[in-house]
GROMACS .gro file of C-alpha atoms in nm:
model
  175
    1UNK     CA    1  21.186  -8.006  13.606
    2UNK     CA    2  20.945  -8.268  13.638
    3UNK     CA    3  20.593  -8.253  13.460
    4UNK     CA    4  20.350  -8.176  13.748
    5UNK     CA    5  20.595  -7.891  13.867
    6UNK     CA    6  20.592  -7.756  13.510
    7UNK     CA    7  20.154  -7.798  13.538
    8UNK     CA    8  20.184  -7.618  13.874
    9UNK     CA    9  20.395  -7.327  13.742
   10UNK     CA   10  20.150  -7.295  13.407
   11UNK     CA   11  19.815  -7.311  13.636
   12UNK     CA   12  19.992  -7.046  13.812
   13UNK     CA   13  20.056  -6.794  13.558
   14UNK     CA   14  19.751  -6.871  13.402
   15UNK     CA   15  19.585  -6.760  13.779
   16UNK     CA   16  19.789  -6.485  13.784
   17UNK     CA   17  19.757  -6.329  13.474
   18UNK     CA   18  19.389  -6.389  13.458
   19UNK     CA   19  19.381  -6.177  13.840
   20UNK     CA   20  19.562  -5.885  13.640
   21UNK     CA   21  19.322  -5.910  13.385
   22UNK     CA   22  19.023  -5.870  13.545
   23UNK     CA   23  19.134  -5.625  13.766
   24UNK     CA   24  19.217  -5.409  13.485
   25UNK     CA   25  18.846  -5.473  13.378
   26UNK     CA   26  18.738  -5.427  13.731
   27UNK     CA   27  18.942  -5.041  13.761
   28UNK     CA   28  18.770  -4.974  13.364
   29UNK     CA   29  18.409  -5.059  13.515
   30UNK     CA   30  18.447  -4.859  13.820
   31UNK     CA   31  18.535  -4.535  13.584
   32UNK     CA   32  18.145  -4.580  13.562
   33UNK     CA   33  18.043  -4.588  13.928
   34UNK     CA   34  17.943  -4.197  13.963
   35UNK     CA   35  17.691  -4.221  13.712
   36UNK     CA   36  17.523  -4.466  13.882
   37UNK     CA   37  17.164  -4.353  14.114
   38UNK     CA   38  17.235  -4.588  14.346
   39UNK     CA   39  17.610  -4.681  14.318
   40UNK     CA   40  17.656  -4.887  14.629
   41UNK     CA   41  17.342  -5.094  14.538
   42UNK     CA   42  17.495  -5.139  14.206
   43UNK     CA   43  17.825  -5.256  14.356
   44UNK     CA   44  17.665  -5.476  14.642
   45UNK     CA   45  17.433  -5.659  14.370
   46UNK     CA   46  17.670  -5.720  14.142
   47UNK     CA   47  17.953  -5.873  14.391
   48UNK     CA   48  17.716  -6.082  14.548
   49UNK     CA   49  17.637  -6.213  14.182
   50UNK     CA   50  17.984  -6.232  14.116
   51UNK     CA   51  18.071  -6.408  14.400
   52UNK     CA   52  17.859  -6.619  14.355
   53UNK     CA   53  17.899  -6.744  14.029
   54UNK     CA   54  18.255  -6.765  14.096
   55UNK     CA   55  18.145  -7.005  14.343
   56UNK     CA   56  17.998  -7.203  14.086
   57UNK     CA   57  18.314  -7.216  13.863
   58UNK     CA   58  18.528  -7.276  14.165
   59UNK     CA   59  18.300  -7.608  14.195
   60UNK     CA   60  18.410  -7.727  13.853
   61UNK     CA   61  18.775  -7.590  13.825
   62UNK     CA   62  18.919  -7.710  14.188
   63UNK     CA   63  18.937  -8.061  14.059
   64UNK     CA   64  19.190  -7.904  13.783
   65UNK     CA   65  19.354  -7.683  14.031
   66UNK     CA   66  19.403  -7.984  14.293
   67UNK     CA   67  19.565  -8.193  14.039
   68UNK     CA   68  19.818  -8.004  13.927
   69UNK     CA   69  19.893  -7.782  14.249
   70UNK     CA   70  20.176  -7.866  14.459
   71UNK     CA   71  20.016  -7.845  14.780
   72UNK     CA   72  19.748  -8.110  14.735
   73UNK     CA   73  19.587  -7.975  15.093
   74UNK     CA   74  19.623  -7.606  15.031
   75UNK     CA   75  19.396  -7.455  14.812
   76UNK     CA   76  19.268  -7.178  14.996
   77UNK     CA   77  19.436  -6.931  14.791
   78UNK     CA   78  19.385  -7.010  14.460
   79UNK     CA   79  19.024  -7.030  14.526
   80UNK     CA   80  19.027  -6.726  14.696
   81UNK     CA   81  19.209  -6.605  14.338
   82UNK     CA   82  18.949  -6.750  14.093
   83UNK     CA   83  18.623  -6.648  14.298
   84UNK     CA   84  18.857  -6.244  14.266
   85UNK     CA   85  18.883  -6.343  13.932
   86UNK     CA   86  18.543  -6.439  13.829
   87UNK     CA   87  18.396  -6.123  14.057
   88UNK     CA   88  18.566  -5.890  13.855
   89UNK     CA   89  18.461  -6.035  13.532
   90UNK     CA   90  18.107  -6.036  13.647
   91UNK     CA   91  18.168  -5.687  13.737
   92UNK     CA   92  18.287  -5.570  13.413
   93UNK     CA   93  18.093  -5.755  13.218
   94UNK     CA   94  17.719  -5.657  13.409
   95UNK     CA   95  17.829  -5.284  13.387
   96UNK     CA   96  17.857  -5.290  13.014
   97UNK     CA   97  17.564  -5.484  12.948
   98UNK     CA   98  17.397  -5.244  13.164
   99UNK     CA   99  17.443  -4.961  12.992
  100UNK     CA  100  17.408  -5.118  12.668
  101UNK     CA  101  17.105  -5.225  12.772
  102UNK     CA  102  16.995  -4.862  12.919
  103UNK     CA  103  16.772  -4.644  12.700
  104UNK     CA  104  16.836  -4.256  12.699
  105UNK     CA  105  16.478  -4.131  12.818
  106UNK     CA  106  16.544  -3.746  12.829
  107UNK     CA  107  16.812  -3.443  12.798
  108UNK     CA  108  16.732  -3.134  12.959
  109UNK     CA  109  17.003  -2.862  13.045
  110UNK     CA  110  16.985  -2.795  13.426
  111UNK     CA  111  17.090  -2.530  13.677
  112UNK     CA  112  17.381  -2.585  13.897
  113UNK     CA  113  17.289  -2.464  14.247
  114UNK     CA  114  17.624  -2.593  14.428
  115UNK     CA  115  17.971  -2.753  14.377
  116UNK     CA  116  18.178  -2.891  14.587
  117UNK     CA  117  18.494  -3.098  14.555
  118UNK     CA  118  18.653  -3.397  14.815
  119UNK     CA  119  19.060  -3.357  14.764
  120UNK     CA  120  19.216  -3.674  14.746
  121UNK     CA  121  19.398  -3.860  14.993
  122UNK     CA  122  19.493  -4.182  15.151
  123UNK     CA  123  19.266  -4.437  15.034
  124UNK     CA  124  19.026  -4.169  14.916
  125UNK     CA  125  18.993  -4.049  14.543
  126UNK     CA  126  18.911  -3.697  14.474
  127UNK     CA  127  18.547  -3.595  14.377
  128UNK     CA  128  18.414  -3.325  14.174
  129UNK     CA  129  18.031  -3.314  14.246
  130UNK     CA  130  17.815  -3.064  14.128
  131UNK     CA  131  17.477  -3.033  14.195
  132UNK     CA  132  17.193  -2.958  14.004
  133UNK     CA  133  16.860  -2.846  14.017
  134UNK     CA  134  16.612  -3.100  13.895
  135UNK     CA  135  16.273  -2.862  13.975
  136UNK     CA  136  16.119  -3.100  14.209
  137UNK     CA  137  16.484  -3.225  14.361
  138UNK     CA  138  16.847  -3.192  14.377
  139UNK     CA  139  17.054  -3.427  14.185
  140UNK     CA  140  17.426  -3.477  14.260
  141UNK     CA  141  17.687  -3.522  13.932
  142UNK     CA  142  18.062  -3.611  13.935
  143UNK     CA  143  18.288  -3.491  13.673
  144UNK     CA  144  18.597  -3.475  13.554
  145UNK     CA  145  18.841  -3.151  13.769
  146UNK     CA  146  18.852  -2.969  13.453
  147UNK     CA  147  18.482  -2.949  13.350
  148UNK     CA  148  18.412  -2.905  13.774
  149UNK     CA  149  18.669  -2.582  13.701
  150UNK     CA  150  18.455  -2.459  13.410
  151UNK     CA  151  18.109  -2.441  13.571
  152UNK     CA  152  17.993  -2.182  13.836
  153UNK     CA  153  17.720  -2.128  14.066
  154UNK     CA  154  17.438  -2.031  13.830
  155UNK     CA  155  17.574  -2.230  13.499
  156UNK     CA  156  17.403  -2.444  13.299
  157UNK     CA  157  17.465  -2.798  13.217
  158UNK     CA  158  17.313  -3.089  12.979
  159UNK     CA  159  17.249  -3.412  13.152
  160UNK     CA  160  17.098  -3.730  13.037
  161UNK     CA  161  16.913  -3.942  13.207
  162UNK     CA  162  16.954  -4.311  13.094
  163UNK     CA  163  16.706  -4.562  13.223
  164UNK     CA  164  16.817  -4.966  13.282
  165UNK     CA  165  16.656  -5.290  13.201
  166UNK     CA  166  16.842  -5.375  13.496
  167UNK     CA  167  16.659  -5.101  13.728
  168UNK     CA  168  17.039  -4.925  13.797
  169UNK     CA  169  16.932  -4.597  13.626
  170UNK     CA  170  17.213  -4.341  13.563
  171UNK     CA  171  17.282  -3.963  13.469
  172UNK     CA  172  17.557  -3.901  13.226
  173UNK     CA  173  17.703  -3.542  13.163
  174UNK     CA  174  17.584  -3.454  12.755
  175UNK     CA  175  17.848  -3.155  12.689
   0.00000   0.00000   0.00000
């Protein structure tokens, strides 16, 4: 085997493994996502950040991945794999810092006024939403199936509201 095949196989793995990585970061930060006021803003933001500092580090690493690739004029997908890569780092990374970053600004224990549950599917996770009363508004809360089994109509729950430096604000289940 000669050297730059061995570099090619080693940049490779190295891409590879470091795809599986962060999308076992990616599947831990989205665990988080229901908490979130605004997840979809959340998500957006952050990609778009991700993206495009993946950009950035796609700038300095395709000289590295053009020397030792074995396609000098193909490189399409391995910077498709390191802008995944770097997204999903961002990802993880912004979530935690977010909520380490996030002070707890009040616990109250709240009426729950209606639950309702999405079954899973194709392409479609199942939800356990309850909502609560939140005197001047409604506030919607996913949980876990059993804890959604345990509550009624009428029950009350502790919630915490958790305020960002960020401006993603969040409500976390306290029980």
């Amino acid at each position: 085997m000669t050297k730059s095949k061995k570099n090619a196989i080693i940049l490779g793995l190295f891409i590879f493994s470091s795809l599986f990585v962060s999308l076992f970061l990616t599947i831990i930060a989205f665990q988080d996502i229901p908490k979130y006021n605004s997840p979809y803003i959340f998500t957006a933001t952050v990609s778009i950040i991700g993206i495009f500092l993946g950009y950035l580090v796609l700038k300095k690493v395709k000289p590295i991945i053009l020397r030792f690739s074995l396609k000098k004029n193909d490189d399409g997908t391995m910077s498709a794999l390191v802008l995944m890569i770097i997204t999903g780092i961002i990802f993880f990374a912004f979530n935690e810092l977010n909520i380490s970053l996030s002070q707890k600004t009040k616990c109250d224990s709240f009426y729950i006024t209606n639950k309702y549950r999405e079954e899973s599917g194709f392409r479609k996770p199942e939800i356990n939403t309850l909502v609560v009363d939140l005197i001047n508004k409604k506030e919607t809360v996913v949980s876990k199936h059993e804890f959604w089994l345990s509550k009624e109509i009428g029950d009350r729950i502790n919630l915490c509201f958790y305020e960002s430096f960020f401006g993603f604000n969040y409500i976390e289940i306290n029980e």
